[in-house]
mmCIF file of C-alpha atoms in Angstrom:
data_model
loop_
_atom_site.group_PDB
_atom_site.id
_atom_site.type_symbol
_atom_site.label_atom_id
_atom_site.label_comp_id
_atom_site.label_asym_id
_atom_site.label_seq_id
_atom_site.Cartn_x
_atom_site.Cartn_y
_atom_site.Cartn_z
ATOM 1 C CA MET O 28 -35.740 -124.289 -12.126
ATOM 2 C CA LEU O 29 -36.589 -125.579 -15.580
ATOM 3 C CA SER O 30 -37.621 -128.850 -13.973
ATOM 4 C CA GLY O 31 -40.480 -127.072 -12.182
ATOM 5 C CA TRP O 32 -39.255 -128.015 -8.700
ATOM 6 C CA LYS O 33 -39.758 -125.549 -5.864
ATOM 7 C CA THR O 34 -36.615 -123.879 -4.534
ATOM 8 C CA ASN O 35 -37.893 -123.241 -1.020
ATOM 9 C CA GLY O 36 -40.083 -124.893 1.568
ATOM 10 C CA ILE O 37 -40.005 -128.402 2.994
ATOM 11 C CA PHE O 38 -39.255 -130.040 -0.401
ATOM 12 C CA ALA O 39 -36.652 -127.572 -1.673
ATOM 13 C CA CYS O 40 -34.059 -130.229 -2.538
ATOM 14 C CA PRO O 41 -34.726 -131.679 -6.019
ATOM 15 C CA CYS O 42 -32.490 -134.682 -5.280
ATOM 16 C CA CYS O 43 -33.975 -135.696 -1.921
ATOM 17 C CA ASN O 44 -37.458 -134.875 -3.344
ATOM 18 C CA HIS O 45 -40.217 -136.196 -1.053
ATOM 19 C CA GLU O 46 -37.701 -137.514 1.472
ATOM 20 C CA THR O 47 -36.119 -134.101 2.113
ATOM 21 C CA SER O 48 -35.204 -133.740 5.782
ATOM 22 C CA SER O 49 -36.300 -130.189 6.573
ATOM 23 C CA LEU O 50 -37.170 -128.357 9.761
ATOM 24 C CA TYR O 51 -38.958 -125.028 10.130
ATOM 25 C CA LEU O 52 -37.428 -122.727 12.756
ATOM 26 C CA LYS O 53 -40.205 -120.796 14.435
ATOM 27 C CA HIS O 54 -38.183 -117.861 15.759
ATOM 28 C CA SER O 55 -35.854 -117.402 12.773
ATOM 29 C CA LYS O 56 -38.795 -117.977 10.409
ATOM 30 C CA LYS O 57 -36.811 -120.061 7.957
ATOM 31 C CA THR O 58 -36.401 -123.696 6.967
ATOM 32 C CA CYS O 59 -33.153 -125.538 7.658
ATOM 33 C CA TYR O 60 -31.926 -128.774 6.075
ATOM 34 C CA MET O 61 -29.829 -131.015 8.302
ATOM 35 C CA ASP O 62 -29.646 -134.719 9.237
ATOM 36 C CA HIS O 63 -26.712 -135.464 6.931
ATOM 37 C CA ARG O 64 -25.950 -138.621 8.909
ATOM 38 C CA ARG O 65 -28.407 -140.319 6.548
ATOM 39 C CA PHE O 66 -25.713 -140.261 3.879
ATOM 40 C CA LEU O 67 -23.132 -142.045 6.027
ATOM 41 C CA ASP O 68 -22.486 -145.770 6.061
ATOM 42 C CA ALA O 69 -25.118 -147.752 7.938
ATOM 43 C CA GLN O 70 -22.534 -148.821 10.538
ATOM 44 C CA HIS O 71 -20.948 -145.405 11.010
ATOM 45 C CA PRO O 72 -20.585 -144.549 14.747
ATOM 46 C CA TRP O 73 -21.947 -141.016 14.253
ATOM 47 C CA ARG O 74 -25.370 -142.496 13.485
ATOM 48 C CA ARG O 75 -25.665 -143.504 17.158
ATOM 49 C CA ASN O 76 -24.274 -140.261 18.572
ATOM 50 C CA LYS O 77 -27.198 -138.420 20.167
ATOM 51 C CA ILE O 78 -25.411 -135.695 22.114
ATOM 52 C CA ALA O 79 -23.409 -134.159 19.275
ATOM 53 C CA PHE O 80 -26.356 -134.016 16.873
ATOM 54 C CA ASN O 81 -30.125 -133.739 17.275
ATOM 55 C CA GLY O 82 -30.532 -136.038 20.270
ATOM 56 C CA LYS O 83 -31.744 -138.978 18.184
ATOM 57 C CA ILE O 84 -30.280 -142.102 16.625
ATOM 58 C CA GLU O 85 -30.257 -141.897 12.833
ATOM 59 C CA ASN O 86 -31.474 -145.125 11.227
ATOM 60 C CA ARG O 87 -32.723 -143.707 7.927
ATOM 61 C CA LEU O 88 -30.889 -144.368 4.700
ATOM 62 C CA ALA O 89 -30.057 -141.856 2.006
ATOM 63 C CA PRO O 90 -33.122 -140.811 -0.043
ATOM 64 C CA LYS O 91 -33.706 -142.501 -3.350
ATOM 65 C CA PRO O 92 -33.658 -140.334 -6.493
ATOM 66 C CA LEU O 93 -37.007 -139.488 -8.024
ATOM 67 C CA SER O 94 -37.604 -141.539 -11.164
ATOM 68 C CA GLY O 95 -40.070 -140.462 -13.809
ATOM 69 C CA ASP O 96 -40.799 -143.965 -15.042
ATOM 70 C CA THR O 97 -42.109 -145.018 -11.626
ATOM 71 C CA ALA O 98 -45.125 -142.762 -12.205
ATOM 72 C CA SER O 99 -44.377 -140.834 -9.003
ATOM 73 C CA ALA O 100 -43.561 -137.650 -10.867
ATOM 74 C CA LEU O 101 -45.973 -138.223 -13.730
ATOM 75 C CA THR O 102 -48.892 -138.925 -11.401
ATOM 76 C CA GLU O 103 -48.449 -135.583 -9.674
ATOM 77 C CA LEU O 104 -48.151 -133.781 -12.993
ATOM 78 C CA SER O 105 -51.089 -135.497 -14.700
ATOM 79 C CA THR O 106 -53.659 -133.109 -13.208
ATOM 80 C CA PHE O 107 -51.286 -130.185 -12.667
ATOM 81 C CA LYS O 108 -52.282 -126.911 -14.374
ATOM 82 C CA ASN O 109 -49.712 -124.216 -14.979
ATOM 83 C CA GLN O 110 -50.666 -120.726 -13.852
ATOM 84 C CA PHE O 111 -48.420 -118.008 -15.222
ATOM 85 C CA GLY O 112 -48.439 -114.279 -14.612
ATOM 86 C CA LYS O 113 -48.443 -112.167 -11.473
ATOM 87 C CA THR O 114 -52.227 -111.813 -11.484
ATOM 88 C CA GLN O 115 -52.710 -115.566 -11.179
ATOM 89 C CA LYS O 116 -52.991 -117.183 -7.755
ATOM 90 C CA LYS O 117 -49.958 -119.391 -7.231
ATOM 91 C CA ASN O 118 -50.110 -122.968 -6.042
ATOM 92 C CA ASN O 119 -49.011 -122.780 -2.396
ATOM 93 C CA ASP O 120 -49.773 -126.386 -1.529
ATOM 94 C CA SER O 121 -47.029 -127.362 0.941
ATOM 95 C CA THR O 122 -47.496 -131.054 0.165
ATOM 96 C CA CYS O 123 -46.712 -130.564 -3.530
ATOM 97 C CA PRO O 124 -43.011 -130.026 -4.347
ATOM 98 C CA LEU O 125 -43.749 -128.868 -7.915
ATOM 99 C CA LYS O 126 -44.698 -125.345 -8.927
ATOM 100 C CA LYS O 127 -45.303 -126.030 -12.620
ATOM 101 C CA ARG O 128 -45.393 -128.780 -15.204
ATOM 102 C CA SER O 129 -42.225 -128.439 -17.234
ATOM 103 C CA ILE O 130 -42.635 -128.434 -20.998
ATOM 104 C CA PHE O 131 -39.725 -130.870 -21.154
ATOM 105 C CA PHE O 132 -42.060 -133.622 -19.935
ATOM 106 C CA ASP O 133 -43.579 -133.539 -23.406
ATOM 107 C CA LEU O 134 -40.344 -135.054 -24.697
ATOM 108 C CA PRO O 135 -40.613 -138.847 -24.990
ATOM 109 C CA TYR O 136 -37.360 -139.484 -23.119
ATOM 110 C CA TRP O 137 -37.646 -136.835 -20.380
ATOM 111 C CA GLN O 138 -39.441 -139.027 -17.864
ATOM 112 C CA PHE O 139 -36.532 -141.471 -18.000
ATOM 113 C CA ASN O 140 -33.895 -138.768 -17.592
ATOM 114 C CA LYS O 141 -32.095 -139.293 -14.276
ATOM 115 C CA CYS O 142 -30.885 -135.694 -14.032
ATOM 116 C CA ARG O 143 -33.672 -133.251 -14.876
ATOM 117 C CA HIS O 144 -31.907 -130.292 -13.301
ATOM 118 C CA ASN O 145 -28.428 -128.809 -12.998
ATOM 119 C CA LEU O 146 -26.958 -127.653 -9.683
ATOM 120 C CA ASP O 147 -24.773 -124.630 -10.387
ATOM 121 C CA VAL O 148 -21.586 -125.006 -8.339
ATOM 122 C CA MET O 149 -20.599 -121.361 -8.846
ATOM 123 C CA HIS O 150 -23.627 -119.981 -7.017
ATOM 124 C CA ILE O 151 -23.471 -122.727 -4.406
ATOM 125 C CA GLU O 152 -19.910 -121.675 -3.558
ATOM 126 C CA LYS O 153 -20.967 -118.018 -3.380
ATOM 127 C CA ASN O 154 -23.778 -118.691 -0.905
ATOM 128 C CA ILE O 155 -21.643 -120.978 1.252
ATOM 129 C CA CYS O 156 -18.974 -118.259 1.419
ATOM 130 C CA ASP O 157 -21.617 -115.733 2.466
ATOM 131 C CA ASN O 158 -22.718 -118.000 5.316
ATOM 132 C CA VAL O 159 -19.189 -118.840 6.453
ATOM 133 C CA ILE O 160 -17.777 -115.302 6.310
ATOM 134 C CA GLY O 161 -20.862 -113.671 7.791
ATOM 135 C CA THR O 162 -20.938 -116.114 10.708
ATOM 136 C CA LEU O 163 -17.199 -116.193 11.463
ATOM 137 C CA LEU O 164 -16.814 -112.406 11.346
ATOM 138 C CA ASP O 165 -20.199 -111.908 13.046
ATOM 139 C CA ILE O 166 -21.335 -109.418 10.407
ATOM 140 C CA SER O 167 -24.623 -107.804 11.319
ATOM 141 C CA GLY O 168 -27.466 -109.069 9.138
ATOM 142 C CA LYS O 169 -25.362 -111.879 7.643
ATOM 143 C CA SER O 170 -24.356 -113.903 10.685
ATOM 144 C CA LYS O 171 -26.299 -117.102 11.314
ATOM 145 C CA ASP O 172 -25.645 -116.817 15.058
ATOM 146 C CA HIS O 173 -28.167 -114.396 16.545
ATOM 147 C CA LEU O 174 -30.668 -114.214 19.370
ATOM 148 C CA LYS O 175 -33.509 -115.828 17.420
ATOM 149 C CA ALA O 176 -31.220 -118.737 16.487
ATOM 150 C CA ARG O 177 -30.478 -119.293 20.186
ATOM 151 C CA PHE O 178 -34.211 -119.426 20.937
ATOM 152 C CA ASP O 179 -34.602 -122.017 18.170
ATOM 153 C CA ILE O 180 -32.051 -124.423 19.670
ATOM 154 C CA LEU O 181 -33.788 -123.968 23.029
ATOM 155 C CA ASP O 182 -37.072 -125.129 21.482
ATOM 156 C CA LEU O 183 -35.305 -128.040 19.757
ATOM 157 C CA GLY O 184 -33.499 -129.053 22.939
ATOM 158 C CA ILE O 185 -30.072 -129.314 21.307
ATOM 159 C CA LYS O 186 -26.665 -127.691 21.955
ATOM 160 C CA GLU O 187 -27.317 -127.023 25.619
ATOM 161 C CA LYS O 188 -24.048 -125.104 26.041
ATOM 162 C CA LEU O 189 -25.195 -122.505 23.485
ATOM 163 C CA GLN O 190 -28.745 -122.084 24.737
ATOM 164 C CA ARG O 191 -29.595 -118.667 26.150
ATOM 165 C CA ILE O 192 -30.037 -118.316 29.905
ATOM 166 C CA LEU O 193 -31.747 -115.652 31.994
ATOM 167 C CA SER O 194 -29.799 -113.385 34.309
ATOM 168 C CA ASP O 195 -30.332 -113.420 38.072
ATOM 169 C CA ASP O 196 -32.787 -110.541 37.918
ATOM 170 C CA GLY O 197 -34.754 -112.295 35.175
ATOM 171 C CA LYS O 198 -34.783 -109.225 32.930
ATOM 172 C CA HIS O 199 -31.813 -109.946 30.677
ATOM 173 C CA VAL O 200 -30.736 -112.800 28.426
ATOM 174 C CA ILE O 201 -27.184 -114.100 28.606
ATOM 175 C CA ILE O 202 -25.711 -115.650 25.444
ATOM 176 C CA LYS O 203 -22.538 -117.703 25.673
ATOM 177 C CA ASN O 204 -19.919 -117.426 22.971
ATOM 178 C CA ALA O 205 -19.889 -120.255 20.431
ATOM 179 C CA SER O 206 -16.706 -122.127 19.558
ATOM 180 C CA PHE O 207 -16.662 -120.582 16.073
ATOM 181 C CA LEU O 208 -16.845 -117.009 17.364
ATOM 182 C CA MET O 209 -13.537 -115.206 16.913
ATOM 183 C CA SER O 210 -12.120 -112.520 19.162
ATOM 184 C CA SER O 211 -11.402 -109.023 17.856
ATOM 185 C CA LYS O 212 -7.715 -109.851 17.383
ATOM 186 C CA GLU O 213 -8.507 -113.087 15.536
ATOM 187 C CA LYS O 214 -10.885 -111.229 13.200
ATOM 188 C CA VAL O 215 -8.129 -108.748 12.380
ATOM 189 C CA ASN O 216 -5.729 -111.630 11.635
ATOM 190 C CA PHE O 217 -8.390 -113.268 9.456
ATOM 191 C CA CYS O 218 -8.871 -110.083 7.439
ATOM 192 C CA ARG O 219 -5.145 -109.387 7.266
ATOM 193 C CA VAL O 220 -4.499 -112.728 5.561
ATOM 194 C CA LEU O 221 -7.006 -111.823 2.839
ATOM 195 C CA LYS O 222 -5.783 -108.238 2.597
ATOM 196 C CA GLN O 223 -2.148 -109.210 2.056
ATOM 197 C CA THR O 224 -2.816 -112.046 -0.378
ATOM 198 C CA LYS O 225 -1.022 -111.785 -3.729
ATOM 199 C CA LEU O 226 -2.571 -113.729 -6.597
ATOM 200 C CA PRO O 227 -1.362 -114.253 -10.190
ATOM 201 C CA TYR O 228 -2.577 -111.723 -12.725
ATOM 202 C CA GLY O 229 -5.972 -112.727 -14.113
ATOM 203 C CA CYS O 230 -6.587 -115.370 -11.448
ATOM 204 C CA ALA O 231 -9.102 -113.245 -9.563
ATOM 205 C CA SER O 232 -10.094 -109.635 -9.061
ATOM 206 C CA ASN O 233 -8.486 -107.417 -6.457
ATOM 207 C CA ILE O 234 -9.749 -109.218 -3.353
ATOM 208 C CA ALA O 235 -7.882 -106.772 -1.086
ATOM 209 C CA ARG O 236 -10.393 -104.045 -1.960
ATOM 210 C CA CYS O 237 -13.178 -106.173 -0.432
ATOM 211 C CA VAL O 238 -11.409 -106.520 2.918
ATOM 212 C CA HIS O 239 -11.835 -103.899 5.637
ATOM 213 C CA PRO O 240 -9.654 -104.857 8.630
ATOM 214 C CA SER O 241 -10.657 -101.833 10.681
ATOM 215 C CA GLU O 242 -14.347 -102.750 10.372
ATOM 216 C CA LYS O 243 -13.579 -106.486 10.456
ATOM 217 C CA LYS O 244 -15.599 -107.076 7.281
ATOM 218 C CA PHE O 245 -15.147 -108.892 4.002
ATOM 219 C CA SER O 246 -17.833 -107.842 1.545
ATOM 220 C CA GLY O 247 -18.424 -106.792 -2.050
ATOM 221 C CA TYR O 248 -16.755 -109.847 -3.578
ATOM 222 C CA LYS O 249 -18.013 -111.553 -6.726
ATOM 223 C CA SER O 250 -18.822 -115.199 -7.388
ATOM 224 C CA HIS O 251 -15.387 -115.933 -8.823
ATOM 225 C CA ASP O 252 -13.764 -114.281 -5.783
ATOM 226 C CA ALA O 253 -15.771 -116.632 -3.576
ATOM 227 C CA HIS O 254 -14.536 -119.514 -5.735
ATOM 228 C CA ILE O 255 -10.883 -118.529 -5.124
ATOM 229 C CA PHE O 256 -11.507 -117.856 -1.439
ATOM 230 C CA LEU O 257 -13.133 -121.218 -0.818
ATOM 231 C CA HIS O 258 -10.540 -123.194 -2.775
ATOM 232 C CA TYR O 259 -7.285 -121.564 -1.686
ATOM 233 C CA LEU O 260 -7.591 -118.754 0.880
ATOM 234 C CA LEU O 261 -9.974 -120.137 3.486
ATOM 235 C CA GLN O 262 -7.534 -122.749 4.766
ATOM 236 C CA PHE O 263 -4.885 -120.104 5.488
ATOM 237 C CA ALA O 264 -7.311 -117.618 7.017
ATOM 238 C CA VAL O 265 -8.832 -120.046 9.548
ATOM 239 C CA ARG O 266 -5.700 -121.984 10.475
ATOM 240 C CA LYS O 267 -4.549 -119.533 13.171
ATOM 241 C CA SER O 268 -7.840 -117.731 13.736
ATOM 242 C CA LEU O 269 -10.071 -120.609 14.837
ATOM 243 C CA ARG O 270 -9.838 -123.616 17.083
ATOM 244 C CA MET O 271 -8.689 -126.745 15.304
ATOM 245 C CA HIS O 272 -11.985 -128.632 15.681
ATOM 246 C CA VAL O 273 -13.672 -125.708 13.866
ATOM 247 C CA ALA O 274 -10.940 -124.996 11.312
ATOM 248 C CA ILE O 275 -10.499 -128.603 10.094
ATOM 249 C CA PRO O 276 -14.103 -129.064 8.787
ATOM 250 C CA LEU O 277 -13.890 -125.728 6.952
ATOM 251 C CA ILE O 278 -10.564 -126.735 5.406
ATOM 252 C CA ARG O 279 -12.061 -130.085 4.360
ATOM 253 C CA LEU O 280 -14.976 -128.207 2.786
ATOM 254 C CA GLY O 281 -12.568 -126.153 0.674
ATOM 255 C CA VAL O 282 -10.595 -129.273 -0.313
ATOM 256 C CA PHE O 283 -13.815 -130.949 -1.412
ATOM 257 C CA PHE O 284 -14.778 -128.113 -3.759
ATOM 258 C CA ARG O 285 -11.240 -127.869 -5.115
ATOM 259 C CA SER O 286 -11.242 -131.606 -5.902
ATOM 260 C CA LEU O 287 -14.740 -131.425 -7.368
ATOM 261 C CA CYS O 288 -13.832 -128.542 -9.700
ATOM 262 C CA SER O 289 -10.526 -130.032 -10.862
ATOM 263 C CA LYS O 290 -9.956 -130.543 -14.577
ATOM 264 C CA VAL O 291 -9.560 -134.305 -14.216
ATOM 265 C CA ILE O 292 -11.680 -136.440 -11.877
ATOM 266 C CA LYS O 293 -11.006 -140.139 -11.641
ATOM 267 C CA PRO O 294 -14.110 -142.316 -11.234
ATOM 268 C CA ASP O 295 -12.389 -144.160 -8.404
ATOM 269 C CA ASP O 296 -12.204 -140.898 -6.427
ATOM 270 C CA LEU O 297 -15.940 -140.190 -6.508
ATOM 271 C CA ASP O 298 -16.774 -142.547 -3.640
ATOM 272 C CA ARG O 299 -14.092 -140.920 -1.505
ATOM 273 C CA LEU O 300 -15.432 -137.449 -2.300
ATOM 274 C CA GLN O 301 -18.960 -138.507 -1.367
ATOM 275 C CA LEU O 302 -17.762 -139.820 1.983
ATOM 276 C CA ASP O 303 -15.711 -136.663 2.588
ATOM 277 C CA ILE O 304 -18.583 -134.254 2.020
ATOM 278 C CA ALA O 305 -20.968 -136.354 4.128
ATOM 279 C CA GLU O 306 -18.555 -136.375 7.066
ATOM 280 C CA THR O 307 -17.732 -132.679 6.591
ATOM 281 C CA LEU O 308 -21.383 -131.621 6.724
ATOM 282 C CA CYS O 309 -21.893 -133.789 9.807
ATOM 283 C CA GLU O 310 -18.938 -132.087 11.480
ATOM 284 C CA LEU O 311 -20.403 -128.704 10.593
ATOM 285 C CA GLU O 312 -23.675 -129.780 12.203
ATOM 286 C CA LYS O 313 -21.777 -130.327 15.445
ATOM 287 C CA ILE O 314 -20.375 -126.785 15.347
ATOM 288 C CA PHE O 315 -22.856 -124.375 13.765
ATOM 289 C CA LEU O 316 -26.462 -123.593 14.599
ATOM 290 C CA PRO O 317 -29.395 -124.912 12.515
ATOM 291 C CA THR O 318 -29.878 -121.489 10.891
ATOM 292 C CA PHE O 319 -26.540 -121.993 9.117
ATOM 293 C CA PHE O 320 -27.892 -124.899 7.067
ATOM 294 C CA ASP O 321 -29.999 -123.381 4.327
ATOM 295 C CA ILE O 322 -30.720 -125.301 1.147
ATOM 296 C CA LEU O 323 -27.470 -124.288 -0.591
ATOM 297 C CA VAL O 324 -25.391 -125.628 2.314
ATOM 298 C CA HIS O 325 -27.238 -128.932 2.006
ATOM 299 C CA ILE O 326 -26.982 -129.189 -1.806
ATOM 300 C CA PRO O 327 -23.216 -130.109 -1.886
ATOM 301 C CA ILE O 328 -24.126 -133.575 -0.609
ATOM 302 C CA HIS O 329 -25.535 -134.266 -4.116
ATOM 303 C CA LEU O 330 -22.792 -132.706 -6.240
ATOM 304 C CA VAL O 331 -20.802 -135.927 -6.558
ATOM 305 C CA GLU O 332 -23.842 -137.684 -7.985
ATOM 306 C CA GLU O 333 -24.264 -134.771 -10.405
ATOM 307 C CA VAL O 334 -20.699 -135.346 -11.637
ATOM 308 C CA THR O 335 -21.484 -139.030 -12.136
ATOM 309 C CA LEU O 336 -24.527 -138.232 -14.271
ATOM 310 C CA GLY O 337 -23.490 -135.014 -16.019
ATOM 311 C CA GLY O 338 -19.710 -135.035 -16.155
ATOM 312 C CA PRO O 339 -17.113 -132.556 -14.824
ATOM 313 C CA VAL O 340 -18.286 -129.337 -13.219
ATOM 314 C CA GLN O 341 -16.519 -126.896 -15.549
ATOM 315 C CA TYR O 342 -18.746 -127.937 -18.472
ATOM 316 C CA ARG O 343 -21.998 -127.301 -16.588
ATOM 317 C CA TRP O 344 -21.576 -124.269 -14.330
ATOM 318 C CA MET O 345 -22.355 -120.611 -15.002
ATOM 319 C CA VAL O 346 -18.795 -119.234 -14.954
ATOM 320 C CA PHE O 347 -18.386 -119.588 -18.701
ATOM 321 C CA TYR O 348 -21.772 -118.021 -19.489
ATOM 322 C CA GLY O 349 -21.180 -115.241 -16.959
ATOM 323 C CA GLU O 350 -17.983 -114.224 -18.737
ATOM 324 C CA ILE O 351 -19.801 -114.176 -22.075
ATOM 325 C CA LEU O 352 -22.607 -111.993 -20.690
ATOM 326 C CA VAL O 353 -20.074 -109.510 -19.293
ATOM 327 C CA GLN O 354 -18.449 -109.193 -22.727
ATOM 328 C CA VAL O 355 -21.850 -108.802 -24.404
ATOM 329 C CA GLU O 356 -22.864 -106.064 -21.950
ATOM 330 C CA VAL O 357 -19.666 -104.159 -22.699
ATOM 331 C CA ILE O 358 -20.331 -104.395 -26.445
ATOM 332 C CA CYS O 359 -23.936 -103.307 -25.983
ATOM 333 C CA ALA O 360 -22.876 -100.303 -23.914
ATOM 334 C CA GLU O 361 -20.520 -99.194 -26.677
ATOM 335 C CA GLN O 362 -23.222 -99.231 -29.355
ATOM 336 C CA GLY O 363 -24.793 -95.962 -28.273
ATOM 337 C CA SER O 364 -27.477 -94.899 -25.854
ATOM 338 C CA THR O 365 -30.703 -96.088 -27.537
ATOM 339 C CA ARG O 366 -29.276 -99.036 -29.395
ATOM 340 C CA GLY O 367 -27.198 -100.064 -26.398
ATOM 341 C CA ILE O 368 -30.194 -100.021 -24.050
ATOM 342 C CA ASN O 369 -32.333 -102.089 -26.409
ATOM 343 C CA SER O 370 -29.527 -104.582 -26.967
ATOM 344 C CA ARG O 371 -28.930 -104.842 -23.262
ATOM 345 C CA ARG O 372 -32.568 -105.668 -22.664
ATOM 346 C CA VAL O 373 -32.273 -108.467 -25.187
ATOM 347 C CA CYS O 374 -29.128 -109.701 -23.439
ATOM 348 C CA ASP O 375 -30.869 -109.701 -20.078
#
């Protein structure tokens, strides 16, 4: 990021900053970001629900945004030395959420800027689609439900129904099917909906070519395909393929992104959108395993605040610039071998 904030580790969220609620999973060897009940109303009943969540009552409030004028950010950066280049030893201090001192802090107004970063909705949608599709279709290497994830929930003492158990002979591990796991027939129906979808010309690429019903896979799609899938196709694909308590949160997730990316957003609707995404992520916590919640699944909780500070999404995401780069690459390729290669390097 241009802001100099780390994009992984215990402080990966630039909005939650030092109050990021992260948890390292020993067996999966990754960090998950959960505890979205913090963003609910203080009197919300889910805050006192131990069984459905992490076994604890949530009394914490939503984290406060990091302000440069409070000297919290400037104090950390006062003695910070940038080290560039691959030969330099990087700063791996886990207690420091910053990896460099941004040159923008030299600007007189930058420390008072409330939004020193930009969360790209296009790539957030793409990564969420990867997690959802890989987990629902149980694609090898992409599913977030695997043996190591079951060992993690055993260590955490949560989701007792999904914890692995030993067989009678003590030599095998038995894993129970999760509520979001589809049968072979349901996977075929899920893929068939995507395969037979007809979209207006120019709306999206040929999504049917990315669907393989015989292999029960949906892969090779681009970021804009994920955008269309999440906004319009997901609700039809899961309606008759999943149980209602699993399908409804996924449908609400798609409705949230469709409302967030609309051309016109009324300020009165922002509070409703914030409540919707907080409740949706909490419902997803009830269903999916902790490995599902990487940093880009957590980030949507802050997108409404980004709209408040930076305006509508379509003026800040990478879709527009991605289309320009594609056109530039085509022009560069038509200029000839040597000239085209040099121009393409400049474009990159």
